[in-house]
Protein backbone atom coordinates (compact mmCIF):
# COMPACT_ATOMS: atom_id res chain seq x y z
CA UNK A 1 0.00 0.00 0.00
CA UNK A 2 1.38 3.37 -0.94
CA UNK A 3 2.10 5.99 1.72
CA UNK A 4 -0.39 8.32 0.03
CA UNK A 5 -3.23 5.80 0.48
CA UNK A 6 -2.26 5.23 4.11
CA UNK A 7 -2.27 8.97 4.84
CA UNK A 8 -5.65 9.29 3.14
CA UNK A 9 -7.09 6.45 5.20
CA UNK A 10 -5.75 7.93 8.43
CA UNK A 11 -7.16 11.33 7.52
CA UNK A 12 -10.63 9.93 6.77
CA UNK A 13 -10.65 7.89 9.98
CA UNK A 14 -9.61 10.95 12.00
CA UNK A 15 -12.32 13.12 10.47
CA UNK A 16 -15.03 10.52 11.07
CA UNK A 17 -13.85 10.00 14.65
CA UNK A 18 -13.96 13.75 15.38
CA UNK A 19 -17.41 14.07 13.84
CA UNK A 20 -18.74 11.12 15.85
CA UNK A 21 -17.15 12.32 19.09
CA UNK A 22 -18.83 15.70 18.76
CA UNK A 23 -22.23 14.43 17.64
CA UNK A 24 -24.62 15.69 20.33
CA UNK A 25 -28.21 14.75 21.07
CA UNK A 26 -29.39 18.17 19.87
CA UNK A 27 -27.76 17.55 16.48
CA UNK A 28 -29.27 14.09 16.29
CA UNK A 29 -32.74 15.56 16.55
CA UNK A 30 -32.15 17.22 13.22
CA UNK A 31 -31.50 13.88 11.54
CA UNK A 32 -35.18 12.99 11.35
CA UNK A 33 -37.04 14.16 8.25
CA UNK A 34 -40.06 13.33 6.07
CA UNK A 35 -38.25 13.22 2.73
CA UNK A 36 -34.65 12.41 1.97
CA UNK A 37 -32.40 14.74 0.04
CA UNK A 38 -31.90 11.95 -2.49
CA UNK A 39 -33.62 12.35 -5.86
CA UNK A 40 -35.10 9.35 -7.64
CA UNK A 41 -36.81 8.31 -10.88
CA UNK A 42 -38.20 4.99 -9.72
CA UNK A 43 -38.60 3.12 -6.43
CA UNK A 44 -35.54 1.03 -7.19
CA UNK A 45 -33.36 4.15 -6.92
CA UNK A 46 -34.38 4.48 -3.27
CA UNK A 47 -34.13 0.77 -2.49
CA UNK A 48 -30.44 0.92 -3.34
CA UNK A 49 -29.92 3.08 -0.26
CA UNK A 50 -32.45 1.71 2.23
CA UNK A 51 -35.27 -0.79 2.48
CA UNK A 52 -38.90 0.22 3.13
CA UNK A 53 -38.73 3.15 0.71
CA UNK A 54 -40.49 4.46 -2.38
CA UNK A 55 -40.02 7.32 -4.83
CA UNK A 56 -42.45 10.14 -4.07
CA UNK A 57 -43.42 13.03 -6.37
CA UNK A 58 -41.85 11.61 -9.52
CA UNK A 59 -43.49 11.77 -12.92
CA UNK A 60 -42.50 11.69 -16.55
CA UNK A 61 -41.03 15.17 -16.46
CA UNK A 62 -39.29 15.43 -13.10
CA UNK A 63 -37.49 13.50 -10.44
CA UNK A 64 -39.02 12.66 -7.09
CA UNK A 65 -37.53 12.22 -3.63
CA UNK A 66 -37.14 9.07 -1.63
CA UNK A 67 -39.63 8.66 1.19
CA UNK A 68 -40.20 6.01 3.83
CA UNK A 69 -43.20 3.73 3.70
CA UNK A 70 -45.96 3.93 6.30
CA UNK A 71 -44.90 3.11 9.89
CA UNK A 72 -41.26 3.81 9.07
CA UNK A 73 -39.34 6.94 10.02
CA UNK A 74 -36.53 8.50 8.03
CA UNK A 75 -33.17 9.12 9.65
CA UNK A 76 -30.90 11.17 7.39
CA UNK A 77 -27.23 11.85 8.00
CA UNK A 78 -26.45 13.78 4.86
CA UNK A 79 -27.57 14.37 1.28
CA UNK A 80 -26.44 10.98 0.07
CA UNK A 81 -27.35 8.64 2.91
CA UNK A 82 -30.60 7.90 4.75
CA UNK A 83 -32.34 4.97 6.39
CA UNK A 84 -35.98 4.07 6.88
CA UNK A 85 -36.46 2.44 10.25
CA UNK A 86 -39.42 0.97 12.02
CA UNK A 87 -40.61 3.28 14.77
CA UNK A 88 -38.85 1.16 17.36
CA UNK A 89 -35.34 2.31 16.46
CA UNK A 90 -33.32 5.43 15.77
CA UNK A 91 -29.85 6.15 14.41
CA UNK A 92 -27.39 7.62 16.86
CA UNK A 93 -23.65 8.16 16.67
CA UNK A 94 -21.27 6.36 14.33
CA UNK A 95 -19.63 3.00 14.16
CA UNK A 96 -15.90 2.97 14.55
CA UNK A 97 -14.29 2.69 11.06
CA UNK A 98 -12.06 -0.30 10.62
CA UNK A 99 -9.40 -1.20 8.06
CA UNK A 100 -8.83 -4.22 5.89
CA UNK A 101 -5.71 -5.17 4.03
CA UNK A 102 -6.81 -3.03 1.14
CA UNK A 103 -7.67 0.06 3.14
CA UNK A 104 -10.87 1.64 4.51
CA UNK A 105 -13.51 -1.08 4.71
CA UNK A 106 -16.65 0.54 6.11
CA UNK A 107 -17.95 3.64 7.73
CA UNK A 108 -21.64 3.46 8.60
CA UNK A 109 -24.34 4.55 11.03
CA UNK A 110 -24.95 2.82 14.31
CA UNK A 111 -28.55 2.14 15.32
CA UNK A 112 -29.97 2.11 18.84
CA UNK A 113 -33.45 0.99 19.79
CA UNK A 114 -35.71 3.72 21.12
CA UNK A 115 -36.71 3.16 24.72
CA UNK A 116 -39.63 3.97 26.97
CA UNK A 117 -39.78 4.70 30.68
CA UNK A 118 -37.75 2.18 32.67
CA UNK A 119 -36.24 0.57 29.58
CA UNK A 120 -32.50 0.19 28.97
CA UNK A 121 -30.67 2.91 27.06
CA UNK A 122 -27.27 4.30 26.15
CA UNK A 123 -28.14 7.76 24.82
CA UNK A 124 -30.56 10.44 26.00
CA UNK A 125 -32.06 10.57 22.51
CA UNK A 126 -33.25 6.98 22.80
CA UNK A 127 -35.52 8.13 25.62
CA UNK A 128 -36.38 11.55 24.24
CA UNK A 129 -37.75 10.18 20.95
CA UNK A 130 -40.49 8.50 23.00
CA UNK A 131 -40.65 10.49 26.25
CA UNK A 132 -39.80 14.05 25.00
CA UNK A 133 -36.83 16.25 25.93
CA UNK A 134 -37.96 16.14 29.59
CA UNK A 135 -36.47 12.64 29.85
CA UNK A 136 -32.93 11.31 30.12
CA UNK A 137 -30.88 8.14 30.12
CA UNK A 138 -29.67 7.76 33.71
CA UNK A 139 -27.81 4.67 34.91
CA UNK A 140 -28.63 3.05 31.56
CA UNK A 141 -32.38 3.39 32.13
CA UNK A 142 -34.85 5.89 30.65
CA UNK A 143 -36.59 8.10 33.17
CA UNK A 144 -38.24 11.53 33.41
CA UNK A 145 -35.83 14.25 34.47
CA UNK A 146 -35.97 15.69 37.99
CA UNK A 147 -38.91 18.09 38.13
CA UNK A 148 -40.78 16.17 35.42
CA UNK A 149 -43.33 13.36 35.50
CA UNK A 150 -44.98 10.80 33.23
CA UNK A 151 -48.37 11.80 31.84
CA UNK A 152 -51.10 9.38 30.75
CA UNK A 153 -50.05 9.77 27.09
CA UNK A 154 -46.77 8.05 27.96
CA UNK A 155 -44.55 11.14 27.74
CA UNK A 156 -42.66 13.25 30.29
CA UNK A 157 -43.78 16.79 31.17
CA UNK A 158 -42.44 19.48 33.49
CA UNK A 159 -44.25 19.32 36.85
CA UNK A 160 -46.05 22.52 37.91
CA UNK A 161 -47.55 23.29 41.33
CA UNK A 162 -51.15 24.38 41.71
CA UNK A 163 -51.42 28.10 41.08
CA UNK A 164 -48.26 28.28 38.94
CA UNK A 165 -47.92 28.85 35.19
CA UNK A 166 -48.66 25.90 32.90
CA UNK A 167 -48.77 25.21 29.17
CA UNK A 168 -51.31 22.41 29.43
CA UNK A 169 -53.08 20.13 31.90
CA UNK A 170 -50.27 17.58 31.47
CA UNK A 171 -48.06 19.92 33.55
CA UNK A 172 -50.46 19.90 36.52
CA UNK A 173 -49.23 16.79 38.31
CA UNK A 174 -50.80 16.09 41.72
CA UNK A 175 -50.06 13.61 44.47
CA UNK A 176 -51.25 10.02 43.99
CA UNK A 177 -50.50 10.44 40.28
CA UNK A 178 -53.58 12.58 39.68
CA UNK A 179 -53.76 15.64 37.45
CA UNK A 180 -55.42 19.04 37.67
CA UNK A 181 -56.49 21.39 34.88
CA UNK A 182 -54.58 24.19 33.19
CA UNK A 183 -57.01 27.14 33.14
CA UNK A 184 -55.95 30.52 31.75
CA UNK A 185 -52.31 29.48 32.07
CA UNK A 186 -52.50 28.35 35.73
CA UNK A 187 -52.81 24.91 37.28
CA UNK A 188 -56.10 24.46 39.14
CA UNK A 189 -57.95 21.64 40.84
CA UNK A 190 -60.07 19.48 38.58
CA UNK A 191 -63.39 20.11 40.34
CA UNK A 192 -65.01 23.45 41.17
CA UNK A 193 -65.58 22.54 44.83
CA UNK A 194 -61.90 21.76 45.42
CA UNK A 195 -59.04 24.04 46.43
CA UNK A 196 -55.24 23.54 46.58
CA UNK A 197 -53.89 21.87 49.71
CA UNK A 198 -51.09 23.40 51.74
CA UNK A 199 -48.50 21.44 49.72
CA UNK A 200 -49.99 22.73 46.43
CA UNK A 201 -49.71 19.18 45.12
CA UNK A 202 -53.11 17.97 46.26
CA UNK A 203 -56.70 19.23 46.28
CA UNK A 204 -59.03 19.36 49.30
CA UNK A 205 -62.73 20.05 49.63
CA UNK A 206 -63.31 23.81 49.74
CA UNK A 207 -65.42 25.66 52.31
CA UNK A 208 -67.84 28.51 51.65
CA UNK A 209 -68.16 31.72 53.68
CA UNK A 210 -69.60 30.90 57.10
CA UNK A 211 -68.68 27.20 56.99
CA UNK A 212 -66.33 25.66 59.56
CA UNK A 213 -62.70 25.36 58.52
CA UNK A 214 -59.27 24.31 59.76
CA UNK A 215 -56.91 26.27 57.50
CA UNK A 216 -56.94 29.33 55.27
CA UNK A 217 -56.49 27.30 52.10
CA UNK A 218 -59.83 25.57 52.71
CA UNK A 219 -61.50 28.96 52.43
CA UNK A 220 -59.78 29.84 49.15
CA UNK A 221 -62.87 28.62 47.32
CA UNK A 222 -63.81 32.30 47.78
CA UNK A 223 -61.15 34.92 47.11
CA UNK A 224 -59.95 37.25 49.90
CA UNK A 225 -60.99 34.98 52.76
CA UNK A 226 -59.36 33.54 55.86
CA UNK A 227 -60.14 30.83 58.39
CA UNK A 228 -61.22 32.03 61.84
CA UNK A 229 -62.97 28.83 62.96
CA UNK A 230 -65.29 29.58 60.05
CA UNK A 231 -64.45 31.06 56.65
CA UNK A 232 -64.79 34.84 56.70
CA UNK A 233 -63.61 37.80 54.67
CA UNK A 234 -60.04 38.94 55.22
CA UNK A 235 -59.36 42.36 56.81
CA UNK A 236 -60.06 45.12 54.33
CA UNK A 237 -62.90 43.20 52.68
CA UNK A 238 -66.64 42.91 53.36
CA UNK A 239 -69.11 40.14 52.58
CA UNK A 240 -71.46 40.73 49.68
CA UNK A 241 -75.22 40.79 50.18
CA UNK A 242 -75.57 37.30 48.68
CA UNK A 243 -72.77 36.02 50.97
CA UNK A 244 -70.85 34.52 48.04
CA UNK A 245 -68.05 37.09 47.65
CA UNK A 246 -65.68 39.25 49.64
CA UNK A 247 -65.59 42.77 48.23
CA UNK A 248 -62.83 45.29 48.85
CA UNK A 249 -63.79 47.89 51.46
CA UNK A 250 -63.37 51.54 50.47
CA UNK A 251 -60.66 53.53 52.22
CA UNK A 252 -61.61 56.99 50.95
CA UNK A 253 -64.46 58.79 49.27
CA UNK A 254 -64.90 58.24 45.52
CA UNK A 255 -63.43 54.72 45.71
CA UNK A 256 -65.09 52.28 43.30
CA UNK A 257 -67.85 50.14 44.81
CA UNK A 258 -70.64 47.70 44.02
CA UNK A 259 -72.56 47.68 47.31
CA UNK A 260 -73.20 50.11 50.17
CA UNK A 261 -71.38 47.95 52.74
CA UNK A 262 -68.12 48.48 50.89
CA UNK A 263 -68.43 52.19 51.68
CA UNK A 264 -70.02 52.24 55.12
CA UNK A 265 -67.51 49.74 56.56
CA UNK A 266 -64.82 52.43 56.67
CA UNK A 267 -66.64 55.62 55.72
CA UNK A 268 -69.35 56.22 58.32
CA UNK A 269 -72.73 57.03 56.81
CA UNK A 270 -71.55 56.74 53.18
CA UNK A 271 -73.38 55.00 50.34
CA UNK A 272 -72.47 53.50 46.96
CA UNK A 273 -73.88 55.79 44.28
CA UNK A 274 -73.06 55.29 40.59
CA UNK A 275 -70.30 52.85 41.62
CA UNK A 276 -68.51 55.40 43.80
CA UNK A 277 -68.52 55.87 47.56
CA UNK A 278 -70.13 59.19 48.46
CA UNK A 279 -72.49 60.84 50.96
CA UNK A 280 -76.25 60.92 50.54
CA UNK A 281 -78.09 64.10 49.58
CA UNK A 282 -78.07 66.60 52.45
CA UNK A 283 -74.79 65.28 53.82
CA UNK A 284 -71.15 66.00 53.07
CA UNK A 285 -67.88 64.16 53.68
CA UNK A 286 -65.62 65.20 56.50
CA UNK A 287 -62.49 63.12 57.03
CA UNK A 288 -63.81 59.52 56.95
CA UNK A 289 -67.49 60.09 57.65
CA UNK A 290 -70.61 61.76 56.32
CA UNK A 291 -72.20 64.56 58.38
CA UNK A 292 -75.37 66.56 57.92
CA UNK A 293 -74.83 69.75 55.93
CA UNK A 294 -75.62 73.09 57.60
CA UNK A 295 -75.21 76.44 55.87
CA UNK A 296 -73.36 79.43 57.31
CA UNK A 297 -75.74 81.24 59.62
CA UNK A 298 -78.14 78.28 59.53
CA UNK A 299 -79.20 75.91 62.32
CA UNK A 300 -76.76 73.19 63.44
CA UNK A 301 -76.33 70.57 66.13
CA UNK A 302 -72.51 70.41 66.06
CA UNK A 303 -69.63 72.33 64.50
CA UNK A 304 -68.81 69.60 61.95
CA UNK A 305 -72.09 70.31 60.19
CA UNK A 306 -70.89 73.85 59.47
CA UNK A 307 -67.62 73.02 57.69
CA UNK A 308 -66.49 71.01 54.64
CA UNK A 309 -62.92 70.58 55.86
CA UNK A 310 -61.77 69.80 59.40
CA UNK A 311 -59.25 72.65 59.22
CA UNK A 312 -62.16 75.10 58.97
CA UNK A 313 -63.16 74.21 62.52
CA UNK A 314 -60.59 76.77 63.62
CA UNK A 315 -62.69 79.46 61.95
CA UNK A 316 -66.33 78.36 62.15
CA UNK A 317 -68.26 76.64 64.89
CA UNK A 318 -71.81 75.86 65.94
CA UNK A 319 -72.71 78.47 68.55
CA UNK A 320 -76.12 78.47 70.21
CA UNK A 321 -77.45 76.17 67.44
CA UNK A 322 -76.18 78.42 64.63
CA UNK A 323 -73.15 78.19 62.30
CA UNK A 324 -71.03 81.24 63.11
CA UNK A 325 -67.51 82.56 62.82
CA UNK A 326 -65.40 82.09 65.88
CA UNK A 327 -64.55 85.33 67.72
CA UNK A 328 -61.49 86.94 66.12
CA UNK A 329 -61.31 84.42 63.27
CA UNK A 330 -60.79 85.86 59.79
CA UNK A 331 -61.33 83.91 56.54
CA UNK A 332 -62.98 85.88 53.79
CA UNK A 333 -63.48 82.74 51.67
CA UNK A 334 -65.65 81.28 54.41
CA UNK A 335 -67.35 84.60 55.05
CA UNK A 336 -65.54 85.41 58.25
CA UNK A 337 -64.20 88.99 58.18
CA UNK A 338 -63.48 91.63 60.78
CA UNK A 339 -66.91 93.10 60.06
CA UNK A 340 -68.69 89.76 60.41
CA UNK A 341 -66.82 89.09 63.63
CA UNK A 342 -67.77 92.52 64.90
CA UNK A 343 -71.40 91.86 64.09
CA UNK A 344 -71.35 88.43 65.71
CA UNK A 345 -69.53 89.63 68.80
CA UNK A 346 -71.81 92.64 69.29
CA UNK A 347 -75.13 91.14 68.22
CA UNK A 348 -76.28 90.75 71.80
CA UNK A 349 -75.34 94.34 72.60
CA UNK A 350 -77.39 95.61 69.67
CA UNK A 351 -80.39 93.52 70.66
CA UNK A 352 -80.16 94.67 74.28
CA UNK A 353 -79.86 98.33 73.25
CA UNK A 354 -82.95 97.95 71.06
CA UNK A 355 -84.96 96.59 73.93
CA UNK A 356 -83.87 99.44 76.22
CA UNK A 357 -84.84 102.08 73.66
CA UNK A 358 -88.21 100.41 73.15
CA UNK A 359 -89.21 100.99 76.75
CA UNK A 360 -87.91 104.54 77.01
PDB file of C-alpha atoms in Angstrom, residues 89-236:
ATOM      1  CA  UNK A  89     -35.343   2.310  16.459  1.00  0.00           C
ATOM      2  CA  UNK A  90     -33.320   5.430  15.773  1.00  0.00           C
ATOM      3  CA  UNK A  91     -29.849   6.152  14.406  1.00  0.00           C
ATOM      4  CA  UNK A  92     -27.393   7.624  16.856  1.00  0.00           C
ATOM      5  CA  UNK A  93     -23.652   8.157  16.672  1.00  0.00           C
ATOM      6  CA  UNK A  94     -21.273   6.360  14.329  1.00  0.00           C
ATOM      7  CA  UNK A  95     -19.627   2.998  14.159  1.00  0.00           C
ATOM      8  CA  UNK A  96     -15.901   2.965  14.547  1.00  0.00           C
ATOM      9  CA  UNK A  97     -14.295   2.690  11.057  1.00  0.00           C
ATOM     10  CA  UNK A  98     -12.063  -0.302  10.618  1.00  0.00           C
ATOM     11  CA  UNK A  99      -9.396  -1.204   8.056  1.00  0.00           C
ATOM     12  CA  UNK A 100      -8.827  -4.220   5.891  1.00  0.00           C
ATOM     13  CA  UNK A 101      -5.705  -5.172   4.028  1.00  0.00           C
ATOM     14  CA  UNK A 102      -6.815  -3.032   1.140  1.00  0.00           C
ATOM     15  CA  UNK A 103      -7.675   0.061   3.141  1.00  0.00           C
ATOM     16  CA  UNK A 104     -10.869   1.639   4.508  1.00  0.00           C
ATOM     17  CA  UNK A 105     -13.505  -1.085   4.708  1.00  0.00           C
ATOM     18  CA  UNK A 106     -16.650   0.537   6.115  1.00  0.00           C
ATOM     19  CA  UNK A 107     -17.950   3.637   7.726  1.00  0.00           C
ATOM     20  CA  UNK A 108     -21.639   3.455   8.597  1.00  0.00           C
ATOM     21  CA  UNK A 109     -24.338   4.547  11.028  1.00  0.00           C
ATOM     22  CA  UNK A 110     -24.950   2.821  14.309  1.00  0.00           C
ATOM     23  CA  UNK A 111     -28.552   2.136  15.319  1.00  0.00           C
ATOM     24  CA  UNK A 112     -29.966   2.108  18.841  1.00  0.00           C
ATOM     25  CA  UNK A 113     -33.453   0.987  19.789  1.00  0.00           C
ATOM     26  CA  UNK A 114     -35.712   3.717  21.116  1.00  0.00           C
ATOM     27  CA  UNK A 115     -36.706   3.164  24.723  1.00  0.00           C
ATOM     28  CA  UNK A 116     -39.630   3.968  26.968  1.00  0.00           C
ATOM     29  CA  UNK A 117     -39.784   4.696  30.678  1.00  0.00           C
ATOM     30  CA  UNK A 118     -37.748   2.177  32.668  1.00  0.00           C
ATOM     31  CA  UNK A 119     -36.238   0.566  29.584  1.00  0.00           C
ATOM     32  CA  UNK A 120     -32.501   0.187  28.975  1.00  0.00           C
ATOM     33  CA  UNK A 121     -30.673   2.909  27.057  1.00  0.00           C
ATOM     34  CA  UNK A 122     -27.268   4.299  26.148  1.00  0.00           C
ATOM     35  CA  UNK A 123     -28.143   7.764  24.817  1.00  0.00           C
ATOM     36  CA  UNK A 124     -30.556  10.440  26.001  1.00  0.00           C
ATOM     37  CA  UNK A 125     -32.059  10.568  22.515  1.00  0.00           C
ATOM     38  CA  UNK A 126     -33.246   6.977  22.804  1.00  0.00           C
ATOM     39  CA  UNK A 127     -35.517   8.131  25.625  1.00  0.00           C
ATOM     40  CA  UNK A 128     -36.384  11.549  24.243  1.00  0.00           C
ATOM     41  CA  UNK A 129     -37.750  10.184  20.954  1.00  0.00           C
ATOM     42  CA  UNK A 130     -40.493   8.501  23.003  1.00  0.00           C
ATOM     43  CA  UNK A 131     -40.647  10.488  26.246  1.00  0.00           C
ATOM     44  CA  UNK A 132     -39.802  14.053  25.000  1.00  0.00           C
ATOM     45  CA  UNK A 133     -36.828  16.246  25.933  1.00  0.00           C
ATOM     46  CA  UNK A 134     -37.956  16.142  29.586  1.00  0.00           C
ATOM     47  CA  UNK A 135     -36.469  12.637  29.848  1.00  0.00           C
ATOM     48  CA  UNK A 136     -32.926  11.306  30.118  1.00  0.00           C
ATOM     49  CA  UNK A 137     -30.881   8.140  30.121  1.00  0.00           C
ATOM     50  CA  UNK A 138     -29.667   7.757  33.706  1.00  0.00           C
ATOM     51  CA  UNK A 139     -27.813   4.669  34.912  1.00  0.00           C
ATOM     52  CA  UNK A 140     -28.633   3.051  31.558  1.00  0.00           C
ATOM     53  CA  UNK A 141     -32.383   3.392  32.133  1.00  0.00           C
ATOM     54  CA  UNK A 142     -34.853   5.888  30.647  1.00  0.00           C
ATOM     55  CA  UNK A 143     -36.587   8.105  33.166  1.00  0.00           C
ATOM     56  CA  UNK A 144     -38.243  11.527  33.415  1.00  0.00           C
ATOM     57  CA  UNK A 145     -35.829  14.253  34.470  1.00  0.00           C
ATOM     58  CA  UNK A 146     -35.975  15.693  37.986  1.00  0.00           C
ATOM     59  CA  UNK A 147     -38.913  18.088  38.128  1.00  0.00           C
ATOM     60  CA  UNK A 148     -40.779  16.173  35.421  1.00  0.00           C
ATOM     61  CA  UNK A 149     -43.329  13.362  35.497  1.00  0.00           C
ATOM     62  CA  UNK A 150     -44.975  10.798  33.232  1.00  0.00           C
ATOM     63  CA  UNK A 151     -48.372  11.797  31.842  1.00  0.00           C
ATOM     64  CA  UNK A 152     -51.097   9.382  30.746  1.00  0.00           C
ATOM     65  CA  UNK A 153     -50.050   9.773  27.092  1.00  0.00           C
ATOM     66  CA  UNK A 154     -46.770   8.048  27.961  1.00  0.00           C
ATOM     67  CA  UNK A 155     -44.547  11.142  27.745  1.00  0.00           C
ATOM     68  CA  UNK A 156     -42.657  13.249  30.292  1.00  0.00           C
ATOM     69  CA  UNK A 157     -43.782  16.786  31.170  1.00  0.00           C
ATOM     70  CA  UNK A 158     -42.436  19.481  33.488  1.00  0.00           C
ATOM     71  CA  UNK A 159     -44.246  19.324  36.853  1.00  0.00           C
ATOM     72  CA  UNK A 160     -46.051  22.515  37.906  1.00  0.00           C
ATOM     73  CA  UNK A 161     -47.548  23.289  41.335  1.00  0.00           C
ATOM     74  CA  UNK A 162     -51.154  24.378  41.712  1.00  0.00           C
ATOM     75  CA  UNK A 163     -51.425  28.102  41.078  1.00  0.00           C
ATOM     76  CA  UNK A 164     -48.261  28.278  38.942  1.00  0.00           C
ATOM     77  CA  UNK A 165     -47.924  28.852  35.188  1.00  0.00           C
ATOM     78  CA  UNK A 166     -48.664  25.901  32.902  1.00  0.00           C
ATOM     79  CA  UNK A 167     -48.773  25.206  29.167  1.00  0.00           C
ATOM     80  CA  UNK A 168     -51.310  22.406  29.427  1.00  0.00           C
ATOM     81  CA  UNK A 169     -53.075  20.130  31.898  1.00  0.00           C
ATOM     82  CA  UNK A 170     -50.274  17.584  31.466  1.00  0.00           C
ATOM     83  CA  UNK A 171     -48.064  19.922  33.550  1.00  0.00           C
ATOM     84  CA  UNK A 172     -50.456  19.904  36.524  1.00  0.00           C
ATOM     85  CA  UNK A 173     -49.235  16.795  38.314  1.00  0.00           C
ATOM     86  CA  UNK A 174     -50.799  16.085  41.719  1.00  0.00           C
ATOM     87  CA  UNK A 175     -50.059  13.611  44.474  1.00  0.00           C
ATOM     88  CA  UNK A 176     -51.253  10.017  43.993  1.00  0.00           C
ATOM     89  CA  UNK A 177     -50.500  10.436  40.277  1.00  0.00           C
ATOM     90  CA  UNK A 178     -53.583  12.577  39.684  1.00  0.00           C
ATOM     91  CA  UNK A 179     -53.764  15.635  37.446  1.00  0.00           C
ATOM     92  CA  UNK A 180     -55.423  19.041  37.667  1.00  0.00           C
ATOM     93  CA  UNK A 181     -56.494  21.391  34.881  1.00  0.00           C
ATOM     94  CA  UNK A 182     -54.578  24.194  33.190  1.00  0.00           C
ATOM     95  CA  UNK A 183     -57.008  27.135  33.139  1.00  0.00           C
ATOM     96  CA  UNK A 184     -55.950  30.521  31.747  1.00  0.00           C
ATOM     97  CA  UNK A 185     -52.309  29.480  32.075  1.00  0.00           C
ATOM     98  CA  UNK A 186     -52.496  28.348  35.731  1.00  0.00           C
ATOM     99  CA  UNK A 187     -52.811  24.907  37.277  1.00  0.00           C
ATOM    100  CA  UNK A 188     -56.099  24.462  39.138  1.00  0.00           C
ATOM    101  CA  UNK A 189     -57.953  21.640  40.839  1.00  0.00           C
ATOM    102  CA  UNK A 190     -60.069  19.479  38.579  1.00  0.00           C
ATOM    103  CA  UNK A 191     -63.388  20.105  40.345  1.00  0.00           C
ATOM    104  CA  UNK A 192     -65.005  23.454  41.174  1.00  0.00           C
ATOM    105  CA  UNK A 193     -65.585  22.539  44.834  1.00  0.00           C
ATOM    106  CA  UNK A 194     -61.898  21.757  45.419  1.00  0.00           C
ATOM    107  CA  UNK A 195     -59.035  24.039  46.433  1.00  0.00           C
ATOM    108  CA  UNK A 196     -55.240  23.540  46.584  1.00  0.00           C
ATOM    109  CA  UNK A 197     -53.886  21.867  49.709  1.00  0.00           C
ATOM    110  CA  UNK A 198     -51.085  23.399  51.743  1.00  0.00           C
ATOM    111  CA  UNK A 199     -48.495  21.445  49.719  1.00  0.00           C
ATOM    112  CA  UNK A 200     -49.992  22.735  46.425  1.00  0.00           C
ATOM    113  CA  UNK A 201     -49.705  19.183  45.121  1.00  0.00           C
ATOM    114  CA  UNK A 202     -53.112  17.972  46.255  1.00  0.00           C
ATOM    115  CA  UNK A 203     -56.696  19.228  46.278  1.00  0.00           C
ATOM    116  CA  UNK A 204     -59.027  19.362  49.296  1.00  0.00           C
ATOM    117  CA  UNK A 205     -62.730  20.048  49.633  1.00  0.00           C
ATOM    118  CA  UNK A 206     -63.307  23.807  49.739  1.00  0.00           C
ATOM    119  CA  UNK A 207     -65.423  25.657  52.311  1.00  0.00           C
ATOM    120  CA  UNK A 208     -67.842  28.510  51.654  1.00  0.00           C
ATOM    121  CA  UNK A 209     -68.162  31.724  53.681  1.00  0.00           C
ATOM    122  CA  UNK A 210     -69.605  30.896  57.096  1.00  0.00           C
ATOM    123  CA  UNK A 211     -68.676  27.195  56.995  1.00  0.00           C
ATOM    124  CA  UNK A 212     -66.330  25.658  59.564  1.00  0.00           C
ATOM    125  CA  UNK A 213     -62.699  25.361  58.524  1.00  0.00           C
ATOM    126  CA  UNK A 214     -59.270  24.309  59.762  1.00  0.00           C
ATOM    127  CA  UNK A 215     -56.911  26.268  57.503  1.00  0.00           C
ATOM    128  CA  UNK A 216     -56.944  29.332  55.270  1.00  0.00           C
ATOM    129  CA  UNK A 217     -56.487  27.303  52.100  1.00  0.00           C
ATOM    130  CA  UNK A 218     -59.829  25.565  52.715  1.00  0.00           C
ATOM    131  CA  UNK A 219     -61.496  28.964  52.435  1.00  0.00           C
ATOM    132  CA  UNK A 220     -59.777  29.843  49.149  1.00  0.00           C
ATOM    133  CA  UNK A 221     -62.865  28.624  47.319  1.00  0.00           C
ATOM    134  CA  UNK A 222     -63.808  32.296  47.775  1.00  0.00           C
ATOM    135  CA  UNK A 223     -61.150  34.922  47.107  1.00  0.00           C
ATOM    136  CA  UNK A 224     -59.954  37.249  49.896  1.00  0.00           C
ATOM    137  CA  UNK A 225     -60.991  34.983  52.762  1.00  0.00           C
ATOM    138  CA  UNK A 226     -59.361  33.537  55.858  1.00  0.00           C
ATOM    139  CA  UNK A 227     -60.136  30.831  58.392  1.00  0.00           C
ATOM    140  CA  UNK A 228     -61.221  32.028  61.840  1.00  0.00           C
ATOM    141  CA  UNK A 229     -62.969  28.833  62.958  1.00  0.00           C
ATOM    142  CA  UNK A 230     -65.293  29.582  60.045  1.00  0.00           C
ATOM    143  CA  UNK A 231     -64.453  31.062  56.652  1.00  0.00           C
ATOM    144  CA  UNK A 232     -64.787  34.836  56.698  1.00  0.00           C
ATOM    145  CA  UNK A 233     -63.613  37.805  54.674  1.00  0.00           C
ATOM    146  CA  UNK A 234     -60.038  38.944  55.222  1.00  0.00           C
ATOM    147  CA  UNK A 235     -59.358  42.356  56.813  1.00  0.00           C
ATOM    148  CA  UNK A 236     -60.059  45.122  54.330  1.00  0.00           C
TER     149      UNK A 236
END
